[in-house]
Amino acid sequence: MEDIDENAHNKIKEKLLGDDVQLKGGEAFLGVLKDEQEKKEEEMEQKLREEKEFKKFESTELEEEELKQEEEIIKDELAKEEEKEEAQKIEKARKQRTRSHEIILPNEDDESKKVYKISNNNNIKEIIIHNTSNPPPTRCYISSEYSPKNKKIIGIGGSDMNSEQYDKISLYDPISHKWNYPNDDFESFNIKISGQSSNLVNICTNNINDEKRTKEKIFLFGGYNNLLDDYTTHSFLIDTNNMSFEDISYNINKEGKSCFPTPRSYHTANYNPENQRIYIYGGTDLDISHNKKSDFQSLWEYNLEGKYWNKYELKNVNQSGAPRGHTSILHNKKLYIFGGILLFKKFQNSLFTIDLETKEIENKDYSKNQNSVVPKPTAFHSALKIDEEKFIVHGGLNENYNVINDCYLFYFKENKFERVDIPFLPKLFGHKLNLDFEHGSIFIIGGMDSFKYIGDENLIHSDDEEEEDENDKIIKEENIELNTKPMEQVFEIVLNNFVCKEYKEDKPIIKNKNRKVVKNLKWLKFYV
């Protein structure tokens, strides 16, 4: 019984042990599974971590790409903003320019003209371009004077683009903007000249009743004549009443000696109504080397009452000779000489004065004035005294023989130049500025817009080819180019705050033979 029990016990024990071995084997298997599961889980977690890191990395790259795109967008937006601001600035500047010279085309009152309003200049109100009717041929080196009596601008002489000279008198009406010509009844001036000087003069005369009156005439001197193929020393007086002319080329002075200027052209002449004198200075003849001679460097004076010449030697003359193609303005008994050419190709922008009393030359070094601009060297430009404070300079040829439209004001008291920005002014040389002081307007008459048209070899004596000026390139980009047709299109510069006043001359009252009192002469005086 005990053996059975013992055997049974052993069996149970073996069974239990076997079960334990089996259990331990199952546990090992489960452990392997667990390890594999954990390994798989770890691999899964690693994979997840890697995927997460990859996604994170990918996300970072995407974010960076998005940031780059956003930066590009921001840059584009900033660039657009800058372009917009620049466009606004340009538009603002354009509007300012539009406000400064508002274009009215056509004009409500006169469809034949264009008016450009100017609001940013104290001296200039507007510029008007007149399309004239019945114009004469375009020409340069013309003489023109505004006649208050006829209320017309009288044009004389000049050369056209083929260097042919003009011998007809042309009358321009600033009101109707029409060109007219003297009738056949008039003894019209018919001498072909160009490059001559002209001055409107009022010559005092006595009639049979001893009444003192003035006759309005135009004094002409010098110039080049194609028929003579030479420069001339002739002087003429043209009566603006009937356009008749008188040759006053007297060669004898008051001492009975032969005295007259040498033939010349491209000189200047100024009229002094106080002493009835004409002052001639500078110029040239066929031989430019003659400019160093005393005749060209001297001051010549013509006495309108006595009809004779005087010659005065000047002090402190320029050793390089006298200029040609310059301008001169009479102010306070001094001649202000600006620009021109010395000898062959020395273009000038210097300004000097000739004292009519002391006959002394003084250099006006305006460049020392910090408030003064320095004009470009120029010749064959035009200048005009506006009032007792200033004169205006326009156009001419620069050192590269290019035609320019630069415009300056010179102030006597301050001794300074000021550049004047007047839109749409033409590029001209050999033209003439004329002051209609009754209406406060400056009219530009004649001139050429290209030096290539003129074949006057005596003008400059240069073998150099024409070069394009860099400044001209800039001007072409900035300014509106007009198809200018001198003589057909007359430019009018309207002065601002211009007032014309009439006053009586401070002279004794004159009585005629019938003992009747003759009223004092009336003169026009103008102010700005």
Short mmCIF file of C-alpha atoms in Angstrom, two decimals:
data_model
loop_
_atom_site.label_atom_id
_atom_site.label_comp_id
_atom_site.label_asym_id
_atom_site.label_seq_id
_atom_site.Cartn_x
_atom_site.Cartn_y
_atom_site.Cartn_z
CA MET A 1 0.00 0.00 0.00
CA GLU A 2 2.78 2.20 0.88
CA ASP A 3 4.63 1.00 -2.26
CA ILE A 4 1.58 1.91 -4.34
CA ASP A 5 1.33 5.16 -2.64
CA GLU A 6 4.95 5.74 -3.10
CA ASN A 7 4.74 4.80 -6.76
CA ALA A 8 1.74 6.99 -7.17
CA HIS A 9 3.55 9.73 -5.39
CA ASN A 10 6.54 9.34 -7.70
CA LYS A 11 4.29 9.39 -10.68
CA ILE A 12 2.58 12.45 -9.43
CA LYS A 13 5.96 14.00 -8.71
CA GLU A 14 7.26 13.08 -12.13
CA LYS A 15 4.15 14.41 -13.62
CA LEU A 16 4.53 17.51 -11.65
CA LEU A 17 8.21 17.76 -12.53
CA GLY A 18 7.39 17.08 -16.15
CA ASP A 19 4.78 19.70 -16.08
CA ASP A 20 7.33 22.00 -14.47
CA VAL A 21 9.85 21.26 -17.22
CA GLN A 22 7.14 21.82 -19.76
CA LEU A 23 6.16 24.98 -17.91
CA LYS A 24 9.71 26.12 -17.84
CA GLY A 25 10.02 25.40 -21.56
CA GLY A 26 6.81 27.33 -22.23
CA GLU A 27 8.08 30.14 -20.14
CA ALA A 28 11.28 30.17 -22.20
CA PHE A 29 9.30 30.14 -25.40
CA LEU A 30 7.11 32.89 -24.07
CA GLY A 31 10.25 34.75 -23.09
CA VAL A 32 11.58 34.46 -26.60
CA LEU A 33 8.29 35.65 -27.93
CA LYS A 34 8.36 38.42 -25.45
CA ASP A 35 11.89 39.35 -26.47
CA GLU A 36 10.95 39.26 -30.09
CA GLN A 37 7.84 41.23 -29.33
CA GLU A 38 9.85 43.74 -27.38
CA LYS A 39 12.42 43.78 -30.13
CA LYS A 40 9.67 44.30 -32.67
CA GLU A 41 8.16 46.93 -30.45
CA GLU A 42 11.58 48.54 -30.07
CA GLU A 43 12.10 48.32 -33.80
CA MET A 44 8.64 49.71 -34.29
CA GLU A 45 9.36 52.46 -31.81
CA GLN A 46 12.72 53.07 -33.48
CA LYS A 47 11.00 53.10 -36.80
CA LEU A 48 8.38 55.40 -35.41
CA ARG A 49 11.11 57.55 -33.93
CA GLU A 50 12.94 57.52 -37.26
CA GLU A 51 9.77 58.27 -39.11
CA LYS A 52 9.04 60.95 -36.60
CA GLU A 53 12.54 62.35 -36.98
CA PHE A 54 12.28 62.08 -40.73
CA LYS A 55 8.90 63.72 -40.67
CA LYS A 56 10.34 66.31 -38.34
CA PHE A 57 13.28 66.78 -40.68
CA GLU A 58 10.96 66.82 -43.66
CA SER A 59 8.73 69.25 -41.80
CA THR A 60 11.75 71.43 -41.09
CA GLU A 61 12.72 71.39 -44.74
CA LEU A 62 9.15 72.22 -45.67
CA GLU A 63 9.08 74.99 -43.10
CA GLU A 64 12.36 76.33 -44.39
CA GLU A 65 11.03 76.15 -47.93
CA GLU A 66 7.88 77.87 -46.80
CA LEU A 67 9.96 80.46 -44.98
CA LYS A 68 11.99 80.99 -48.12
CA GLN A 69 8.82 81.35 -50.10
CA GLU A 70 7.45 83.73 -47.52
CA GLU A 71 10.72 85.70 -47.63
CA GLU A 72 10.50 85.84 -51.41
CA ILE A 73 6.92 86.97 -51.13
CA ILE A 74 7.93 89.61 -48.58
CA LYS A 75 10.81 90.70 -50.79
CA ASP A 76 8.48 90.90 -53.78
CA GLU A 77 5.98 92.85 -51.70
CA LEU A 78 8.74 95.18 -50.49
CA ALA A 79 9.98 95.58 -54.06
CA LYS A 80 6.43 96.28 -55.17
CA GLU A 81 6.06 98.76 -52.33
CA GLU A 82 9.31 100.42 -53.34
CA GLU A 83 8.18 100.48 -56.97
CA LYS A 84 4.87 101.85 -55.83
CA GLU A 85 6.58 104.51 -53.72
CA GLU A 86 8.91 105.31 -56.63
CA ALA A 87 5.93 105.46 -58.95
CA GLN A 88 4.17 107.72 -56.47
CA LYS A 89 7.26 109.93 -56.32
CA ILE A 90 7.41 110.02 -60.11
CA GLU A 91 3.70 110.74 -60.29
CA LYS A 92 4.07 113.41 -57.64
CA ALA A 93 6.97 114.95 -59.54
CA ARG A 94 4.98 114.71 -62.75
CA LYS A 95 2.02 116.39 -61.11
CA GLN A 96 4.34 119.07 -59.77
CA ARG A 97 5.77 119.54 -63.24
CA THR A 98 2.28 119.57 -64.63
CA ARG A 99 1.33 122.19 -62.07
CA SER A 100 4.50 124.12 -62.78
CA HIS A 101 3.86 124.24 -66.54
CA GLU A 102 0.30 123.25 -67.22
CA ILE A 103 -0.27 122.48 -70.87
CA ILE A 104 -3.25 124.10 -72.55
CA LEU A 105 -3.63 122.79 -76.08
CA PRO A 106 -5.28 124.22 -78.02
CA ASN A 107 -5.79 127.61 -76.42
CA GLU A 108 -9.39 128.62 -75.82
CA ASP A 109 -8.89 132.02 -77.42
CA ASP A 110 -6.39 131.16 -80.12
CA GLU A 111 -6.06 127.64 -81.51
CA SER A 112 -2.79 128.54 -83.26
CA LYS A 113 -0.75 128.61 -80.06
CA LYS A 114 0.32 126.34 -77.21
CA VAL A 115 0.50 127.79 -73.72
CA TYR A 116 2.66 126.35 -70.92
CA LYS A 117 1.91 127.80 -67.51
CA ILE A 118 4.82 128.17 -65.09
CA SER A 119 4.10 128.50 -61.37
CA ASN A 120 7.51 127.77 -59.83
CA ASN A 121 9.43 130.77 -61.15
CA ASN A 122 9.18 134.30 -59.82
CA ASN A 123 10.36 135.84 -63.08
CA ILE A 124 8.62 133.76 -65.75
CA LYS A 125 4.85 133.36 -65.90
CA GLU A 126 4.39 131.23 -68.99
CA ILE A 127 5.83 130.35 -72.38
CA ILE A 128 3.72 130.45 -75.52
CA ILE A 129 4.52 128.83 -78.86
CA HIS A 130 2.87 130.68 -81.73
CA ASN A 131 2.32 128.99 -85.09
CA THR A 132 2.63 132.02 -87.33
CA SER A 133 1.16 132.64 -90.75
CA ASN A 134 3.01 133.82 -93.86
CA PRO A 135 6.47 133.42 -92.26
CA PRO A 136 9.69 134.45 -94.04
CA PRO A 137 12.45 131.88 -94.70
CA THR A 138 14.15 130.53 -91.57
CA ARG A 139 17.52 132.20 -91.01
CA CYS A 140 20.10 133.06 -88.37
CA TYR A 141 22.37 136.06 -87.62
CA ILE A 142 19.25 138.17 -88.03
CA SER A 143 18.68 141.70 -86.75
CA SER A 144 15.33 142.32 -85.10
CA GLU A 145 13.98 145.17 -82.98
CA TYR A 146 10.61 145.73 -81.30
CA SER A 147 9.06 149.02 -82.42
CA PRO A 148 6.75 150.55 -79.75
CA LYS A 149 5.51 152.96 -82.40
CA ASN A 150 4.39 150.27 -84.84
CA LYS A 151 3.85 147.65 -82.14
CA LYS A 152 5.68 145.19 -84.36
CA ILE A 153 9.00 143.36 -84.41
CA ILE A 154 11.08 144.38 -87.42
CA GLY A 155 13.40 141.69 -88.81
CA ILE A 156 16.28 142.52 -91.16
CA GLY A 157 18.86 140.39 -93.00
CA GLY A 158 20.25 137.02 -91.95
CA SER A 159 21.40 133.77 -93.61
CA ASP A 160 19.26 130.72 -94.37
CA MET A 161 20.30 127.07 -94.13
CA ASN A 162 22.02 127.29 -97.53
CA SER A 163 24.00 130.36 -96.41
CA GLU A 164 21.88 132.49 -98.75
CA GLN A 165 21.27 135.96 -97.37
CA TYR A 166 17.91 137.67 -97.00
CA ASP A 167 17.36 141.26 -98.15
CA LYS A 168 13.70 141.82 -97.25
CA ILE A 169 12.31 143.52 -94.16
CA SER A 170 9.90 141.31 -92.22
CA LEU A 171 7.30 142.66 -89.79
CA TYR A 172 5.98 140.39 -87.05
CA ASP A 173 2.78 141.33 -85.21
CA PRO A 174 2.90 139.98 -81.60
CA ILE A 175 -0.87 140.35 -81.31
CA SER A 176 -2.11 138.61 -84.46
CA HIS A 177 1.04 136.43 -84.78
CA LYS A 178 1.26 137.20 -88.48
CA TRP A 179 4.23 138.13 -90.65
CA ASN A 180 3.82 141.05 -93.01
CA TYR A 181 6.11 142.84 -95.44
CA PRO A 182 6.40 146.52 -96.39
CA ASN A 183 4.30 147.62 -99.35
CA ASP A 184 5.88 148.39 -102.69
CA ASP A 185 5.33 152.08 -101.91
CA PHE A 186 8.06 151.84 -99.28
CA GLU A 187 11.71 152.23 -100.23
CA SER A 188 12.51 148.91 -98.62
CA PHE A 189 15.98 148.07 -97.35
CA ASN A 190 17.34 145.65 -99.98
CA ILE A 191 20.98 145.05 -99.01
CA LYS A 192 21.87 141.43 -98.30
CA ILE A 193 23.79 141.17 -95.03
CA SER A 194 24.04 138.84 -92.04
CA GLY A 195 25.79 139.00 -88.68
CA GLN A 196 25.25 142.76 -88.48
CA SER A 197 24.39 144.63 -85.27
CA SER A 198 21.19 146.58 -84.76
CA ASN A 199 19.77 149.05 -82.25
CA LEU A 200 16.44 150.81 -82.00
CA VAL A 201 17.23 154.51 -81.56
CA ASN A 202 15.23 157.67 -81.05
CA ILE A 203 16.93 160.54 -82.83
CA CYS A 204 15.98 164.03 -81.70
CA THR A 205 15.16 166.48 -84.50
CA ASN A 206 13.79 170.01 -84.76
CA ASN A 207 10.99 170.84 -87.17
CA ILE A 208 10.20 174.21 -88.69
CA ASN A 209 8.35 175.29 -85.55
CA ASP A 210 11.36 174.40 -83.35
CA GLU A 211 9.42 171.62 -81.75
CA LYS A 212 11.70 168.95 -80.38
CA ARG A 213 10.61 165.54 -81.57
CA THR A 214 12.09 162.09 -81.88
CA LYS A 215 12.14 159.81 -84.88
CA GLU A 216 12.24 156.10 -84.26
CA LYS A 217 14.89 154.43 -86.40
CA ILE A 218 16.98 151.28 -86.51
CA PHE A 219 20.76 151.68 -86.58
CA LEU A 220 22.60 148.93 -88.51
CA PHE A 221 26.34 148.43 -88.66
CA GLY A 222 28.68 145.91 -90.28
CA GLY A 223 27.88 142.35 -91.28
CA TYR A 224 28.85 139.97 -94.05
CA ASN A 225 27.75 140.53 -97.64
CA ASN A 226 27.73 137.61 -100.09
CA LEU A 227 27.88 139.88 -103.14
CA LEU A 228 31.03 141.55 -101.85
CA ASP A 229 32.29 138.26 -100.42
CA ASP A 230 33.57 140.30 -97.53
CA TYR A 231 32.60 141.97 -94.29
CA THR A 232 31.41 145.54 -94.39
CA THR A 233 31.84 148.70 -92.35
CA HIS A 234 28.70 150.38 -93.66
CA SER A 235 26.19 152.03 -91.32
CA PHE A 236 22.51 152.55 -92.06
CA LEU A 237 19.50 154.19 -90.44
CA ILE A 238 16.13 152.62 -91.24
CA ASP A 239 13.04 154.74 -90.59
CA THR A 240 10.42 152.53 -88.90
CA ASN A 241 7.68 154.80 -90.21
CA ASN A 242 8.15 154.05 -93.91
CA MET A 243 11.06 151.56 -93.90
CA SER A 244 13.22 153.95 -95.92
CA PHE A 245 16.95 153.75 -95.26
CA GLU A 246 19.85 156.17 -95.20
CA ASP A 247 23.53 155.31 -95.63
CA ILE A 248 25.45 157.10 -92.85
CA SER A 249 28.84 155.53 -93.46
CA TYR A 250 30.73 158.74 -92.74
CA ASN A 251 34.48 158.33 -92.48
CA ILE A 252 35.42 161.74 -91.11
CA ASN A 253 35.36 162.58 -87.40
CA LYS A 254 34.73 166.02 -85.90
CA GLU A 255 38.43 166.92 -86.26
CA GLY A 256 38.19 166.26 -89.98
CA LYS A 257 40.28 163.11 -89.79
CA SER A 258 39.45 159.76 -91.34
CA CYS A 259 38.03 157.58 -88.60
CA PHE A 260 35.84 154.51 -88.91
CA PRO A 261 35.87 150.89 -87.66
CA THR A 262 37.34 148.09 -89.72
CA PRO A 263 34.85 145.80 -91.51
CA ARG A 264 33.49 143.19 -89.15
CA SER A 265 30.68 140.86 -88.17
CA TYR A 266 29.53 138.96 -85.06
CA HIS A 267 30.25 142.06 -82.95
CA THR A 268 27.86 143.86 -80.58
CA ALA A 269 26.39 147.36 -80.49
CA ASN A 270 24.61 149.23 -77.67
CA TYR A 271 22.62 152.45 -77.78
CA ASN A 272 22.82 155.07 -75.01
CA PRO A 273 19.82 157.43 -75.31
CA GLU A 274 21.28 159.86 -72.77
CA ASN A 275 24.10 161.00 -75.03
CA GLN A 276 22.84 159.65 -78.39
CA ARG A 277 25.83 157.32 -78.84
CA ILE A 278 26.26 153.83 -80.29
CA TYR A 279 29.07 151.66 -78.85
CA ILE A 280 30.64 148.94 -81.02
CA TYR A 281 32.92 146.24 -79.61
CA GLY A 282 34.60 143.02 -80.81
CA GLY A 283 33.72 140.92 -83.83
CA THR A 284 35.82 139.46 -86.62
CA ASP A 285 36.75 139.80 -90.30
CA LEU A 286 37.95 137.25 -92.84
CA ASP A 287 41.22 136.80 -90.96
CA ILE A 288 40.45 135.80 -87.36
CA SER A 289 44.03 136.51 -86.36
CA HIS A 290 43.16 140.18 -86.80
CA ASN A 291 41.11 139.96 -83.60
CA LYS A 292 44.28 140.79 -81.70
CA LYS A 293 44.54 144.10 -83.55
CA SER A 294 43.60 147.26 -81.71
CA ASP A 295 40.65 147.94 -84.04
CA PHE A 296 38.79 144.93 -82.65
CA GLN A 297 39.98 145.39 -79.07
CA SER A 298 39.12 149.09 -79.10
CA LEU A 299 35.78 150.65 -78.23
CA TRP A 300 34.15 152.44 -81.16
CA GLU A 301 31.61 155.19 -80.54
CA TYR A 302 29.21 156.57 -83.13
CA ASN A 303 27.69 160.01 -82.53
CA LEU A 304 24.15 159.96 -83.93
CA GLU A 305 23.76 163.73 -83.75
CA GLY A 306 27.11 164.64 -85.27
CA LYS A 307 27.29 161.52 -87.48
CA TYR A 308 30.93 160.68 -86.86
CA TRP A 309 33.04 157.96 -85.19
CA ASN A 310 35.43 158.05 -82.25
CA LYS A 311 37.91 155.34 -81.30
CA TYR A 312 38.95 154.65 -77.68
CA GLU A 313 41.78 152.41 -76.56
CA LEU A 314 40.78 150.22 -73.63
CA LYS A 315 42.76 149.44 -70.50
CA ASN A 316 43.44 145.86 -69.31
CA VAL A 317 42.62 144.26 -72.67
CA ASN A 318 42.76 140.48 -73.08
CA GLN A 319 46.02 139.43 -74.72
CA SER A 320 44.16 136.66 -76.59
CA GLY A 321 42.19 139.22 -78.57
CA ALA A 322 38.61 140.45 -78.73
CA PRO A 323 35.67 138.02 -78.69
CA ARG A 324 33.17 137.36 -81.46
CA GLY A 325 29.72 135.82 -81.17
CA HIS A 326 29.44 137.36 -77.69
CA THR A 327 26.66 139.49 -76.19
CA SER A 328 26.80 142.88 -74.50
CA ILE A 329 24.37 144.70 -72.21
CA LEU A 330 24.49 148.42 -71.32
CA HIS A 331 23.87 149.10 -67.63
CA ASN A 332 24.91 152.05 -65.46
CA LYS A 333 27.36 153.38 -68.07
CA LYS A 334 29.05 150.00 -68.36
CA LEU A 335 28.98 147.32 -71.03
CA TYR A 336 28.59 143.78 -69.70
CA ILE A 337 30.31 141.40 -72.16
CA PHE A 338 29.47 137.69 -71.86
CA GLY A 339 30.65 134.59 -73.73
CA GLY A 340 31.84 134.41 -77.31
CA ILE A 341 34.95 132.93 -78.92
CA LEU A 342 38.53 134.12 -78.64
CA LEU A 343 40.74 133.52 -81.67
CA PHE A 344 39.93 130.09 -83.12
CA LYS A 345 38.14 127.71 -80.75
CA LYS A 346 38.35 129.21 -77.28
CA PHE A 347 34.73 129.32 -76.19
CA GLN A 348 34.15 131.62 -73.23
CA ASN A 349 31.84 131.80 -70.22
CA SER A 350 33.62 134.82 -68.77
CA LEU A 351 31.89 138.10 -67.94
CA PHE A 352 33.65 141.44 -67.95
CA THR A 353 32.63 145.09 -68.08
CA ILE A 354 33.83 148.07 -70.10
CA ASP A 355 33.47 151.37 -68.26
CA LEU A 356 32.26 153.90 -70.83
CA GLU A 357 33.75 156.79 -68.85
CA THR A 358 37.16 155.42 -67.81
CA LYS A 359 37.46 153.00 -70.78
CA GLU A 360 38.70 150.35 -68.35
CA ILE A 361 37.99 146.60 -68.54
CA GLU A 362 37.08 144.82 -65.31
CA ASN A 363 36.69 141.07 -64.93
CA LYS A 364 33.45 140.18 -63.11
CA ASP A 365 34.46 136.92 -61.43
CA TYR A 366 30.97 135.69 -60.58
CA SER A 367 32.34 132.19 -59.80
CA LYS A 368 33.53 133.48 -56.42
CA ASN A 369 29.88 133.97 -55.48
CA GLN A 370 28.71 130.71 -53.89
CA ASN A 371 25.13 131.54 -54.88
CA SER A 372 26.04 131.79 -58.56
CA VAL A 373 25.89 128.99 -61.09
CA VAL A 374 28.58 128.79 -63.78
CA PRO A 375 27.11 128.77 -67.31
CA LYS A 376 28.66 126.61 -69.98
CA PRO A 377 31.04 128.33 -72.41
CA THR A 378 28.87 129.51 -75.29
CA ALA A 379 28.84 131.71 -78.37
CA PHE A 380 26.28 133.09 -80.82
CA HIS A 381 23.69 133.10 -78.06
CA SER A 382 21.29 135.97 -77.35
CA ALA A 383 20.98 138.27 -74.35
CA LEU A 384 18.49 140.94 -73.35
CA LYS A 385 18.25 143.40 -70.48
CA ILE A 386 14.90 142.86 -68.76
CA ASP A 387 15.10 145.66 -66.19
CA GLU A 388 17.54 147.54 -63.98
CA GLU A 389 18.19 144.41 -61.93
CA LYS A 390 18.98 141.67 -64.44
CA PHE A 391 19.46 140.46 -67.99
CA ILE A 392 18.59 137.11 -69.58
CA VAL A 393 20.81 134.80 -71.69
CA HIS A 394 19.50 132.04 -73.95
CA GLY A 395 20.81 129.41 -76.37
CA GLY A 396 23.93 129.47 -78.51
CA LEU A 397 26.64 126.98 -79.48
CA ASN A 398 28.65 125.08 -76.88
CA GLU A 399 32.27 123.92 -77.08
CA ASN A 400 31.27 120.85 -79.13
CA TYR A 401 29.41 123.06 -81.63
CA ASN A 402 26.08 121.65 -80.46
CA VAL A 403 23.09 123.96 -80.28
CA ILE A 404 21.77 124.41 -76.72
CA ASN A 405 18.70 125.89 -75.05
CA ASP A 406 20.29 126.82 -71.71
CA CYS A 407 18.75 129.88 -70.09
CA TYR A 408 20.22 132.09 -67.34
CA LEU A 409 19.46 135.28 -65.48
CA PHE A 410 22.31 137.55 -64.39
CA TYR A 411 21.75 139.93 -61.46
CA PHE A 412 23.86 143.08 -61.62
CA LYS A 413 23.86 143.89 -57.92
CA GLU A 414 24.57 140.35 -56.67
CA ASN A 415 27.03 139.60 -59.51
CA LYS A 416 25.57 136.13 -59.97
CA PHE A 417 24.05 133.88 -62.62
CA GLU A 418 20.91 131.89 -61.94
CA ARG A 419 19.82 129.01 -64.13
CA VAL A 420 16.22 129.35 -65.26
CA ASP A 421 14.27 126.17 -66.00
CA ILE A 422 11.85 127.23 -68.74
CA PRO A 423 10.24 124.16 -70.32
CA PHE A 424 10.03 123.71 -74.07
CA LEU A 425 12.47 126.49 -74.98
CA PRO A 426 14.00 125.79 -78.41
CA LYS A 427 17.66 125.06 -79.09
CA LEU A 428 18.80 128.00 -81.19
CA PHE A 429 21.84 130.04 -82.14
CA GLY A 430 22.13 133.22 -84.18
CA HIS A 431 18.69 134.32 -82.96
CA LYS A 432 17.50 137.52 -81.30
CA LEU A 433 15.52 138.22 -78.11
CA ASN A 434 13.09 141.14 -78.31
CA LEU A 435 11.30 142.80 -75.40
CA ASP A 436 7.72 143.94 -75.85
CA PHE A 437 7.72 146.00 -72.66
CA GLU A 438 4.15 147.19 -73.16
CA HIS A 439 2.89 143.64 -72.61
CA GLY A 440 5.81 142.24 -70.63
CA SER A 441 6.85 139.58 -73.14
CA ILE A 442 10.12 138.41 -74.67
CA PHE A 443 9.89 137.18 -78.27
CA ILE A 444 12.49 134.86 -79.79
CA ILE A 445 13.00 135.70 -83.46
CA GLY A 446 15.00 133.73 -86.01
CA GLY A 447 17.98 131.47 -85.39
CA MET A 448 18.90 127.93 -86.41
CA ASP A 449 18.47 124.70 -84.47
CA SER A 450 21.45 122.92 -86.08
CA PHE A 451 24.97 124.17 -86.72
CA LYS A 452 25.26 121.72 -89.64
CA TYR A 453 23.08 124.03 -91.74
CA ILE A 454 25.59 126.86 -91.74
CA GLY A 455 28.73 126.58 -93.86
CA ASP A 456 30.42 129.80 -92.75
CA GLU A 457 34.05 128.72 -92.46
CA ASN A 458 34.96 132.15 -91.12
CA LEU A 459 32.74 131.57 -88.11
CA ILE A 460 34.83 129.12 -86.08
CA HIS A 461 37.74 127.81 -88.20
CA SER A 462 37.55 124.24 -86.92
CA ASP A 463 38.38 120.99 -88.69
CA ASP A 464 37.03 118.91 -85.83
CA GLU A 465 33.97 116.78 -86.39
CA GLU A 466 30.92 117.66 -84.37
CA GLU A 467 30.83 115.67 -81.14
CA GLU A 468 27.78 114.87 -79.11
CA ASP A 469 27.86 116.41 -75.68
CA GLU A 470 27.04 114.10 -72.75
CA ASN A 471 24.94 116.86 -71.24
CA ASP A 472 22.97 117.05 -74.48
CA LYS A 473 22.21 113.33 -74.16
CA ILE A 474 20.79 113.95 -70.70
CA ILE A 475 18.80 116.90 -71.98
CA LYS A 476 17.37 114.74 -74.77
CA GLU A 477 16.21 112.20 -72.19
CA GLU A 478 14.77 114.74 -69.78
CA ASN A 479 13.24 117.34 -72.09
CA ILE A 480 10.47 117.00 -74.59
CA GLU A 481 11.94 117.48 -78.04
CA LEU A 482 9.99 119.93 -80.17
CA ASN A 483 10.11 119.96 -83.94
CA THR A 484 11.09 123.60 -83.95
CA LYS A 485 10.75 125.61 -87.12
CA PRO A 486 12.32 129.03 -86.46
CA MET A 487 10.41 131.93 -88.04
CA GLU A 488 7.37 129.66 -88.40
CA GLN A 489 7.13 129.06 -84.65
CA VAL A 490 7.73 132.18 -82.60
CA PHE A 491 8.39 131.60 -78.90
CA GLU A 492 7.06 134.11 -76.38
CA ILE A 493 8.32 134.23 -72.77
CA VAL A 494 5.77 136.04 -70.62
CA LEU A 495 7.38 137.81 -67.68
CA ASN A 496 5.80 137.65 -64.24
CA ASN A 497 4.67 140.77 -62.32
CA PHE A 498 5.65 143.01 -65.21
CA VAL A 499 4.24 146.54 -65.15
CA CYS A 500 4.75 149.22 -67.80
CA LYS A 501 4.51 152.81 -66.58
CA GLU A 502 4.40 156.04 -68.57
CA TYR A 503 6.10 159.17 -67.32
CA LYS A 504 7.13 162.61 -68.53
CA GLU A 505 10.72 163.42 -69.30
CA ASP A 506 12.45 165.80 -66.89
CA LYS A 507 13.43 168.44 -69.44
CA PRO A 508 12.61 172.15 -69.76
CA ILE A 509 9.39 173.02 -71.49
CA ILE A 510 10.02 174.04 -75.11
CA LYS A 511 8.22 176.94 -76.75
CA ASN A 512 7.73 177.27 -80.48
CA LYS A 513 7.74 180.47 -82.53
CA ASN A 514 4.07 181.11 -81.85
CA ARG A 515 4.89 181.14 -78.11
CA LYS A 516 2.71 178.08 -77.55
CA VAL A 517 3.79 175.70 -74.85
CA VAL A 518 4.74 172.29 -76.12
CA LYS A 519 4.14 169.51 -73.61
CA ASN A 520 7.04 167.46 -72.35
CA LEU A 521 7.89 164.38 -74.34
CA LYS A 522 6.42 161.15 -73.07
CA TRP A 523 8.56 158.06 -72.62
CA LEU A 524 7.84 154.51 -71.68
CA LYS A 525 9.64 153.13 -68.67
CA PHE A 526 9.23 149.51 -67.65
CA TYR A 527 9.58 147.66 -64.37
CA VAL A 528 9.37 144.10 -63.15
#
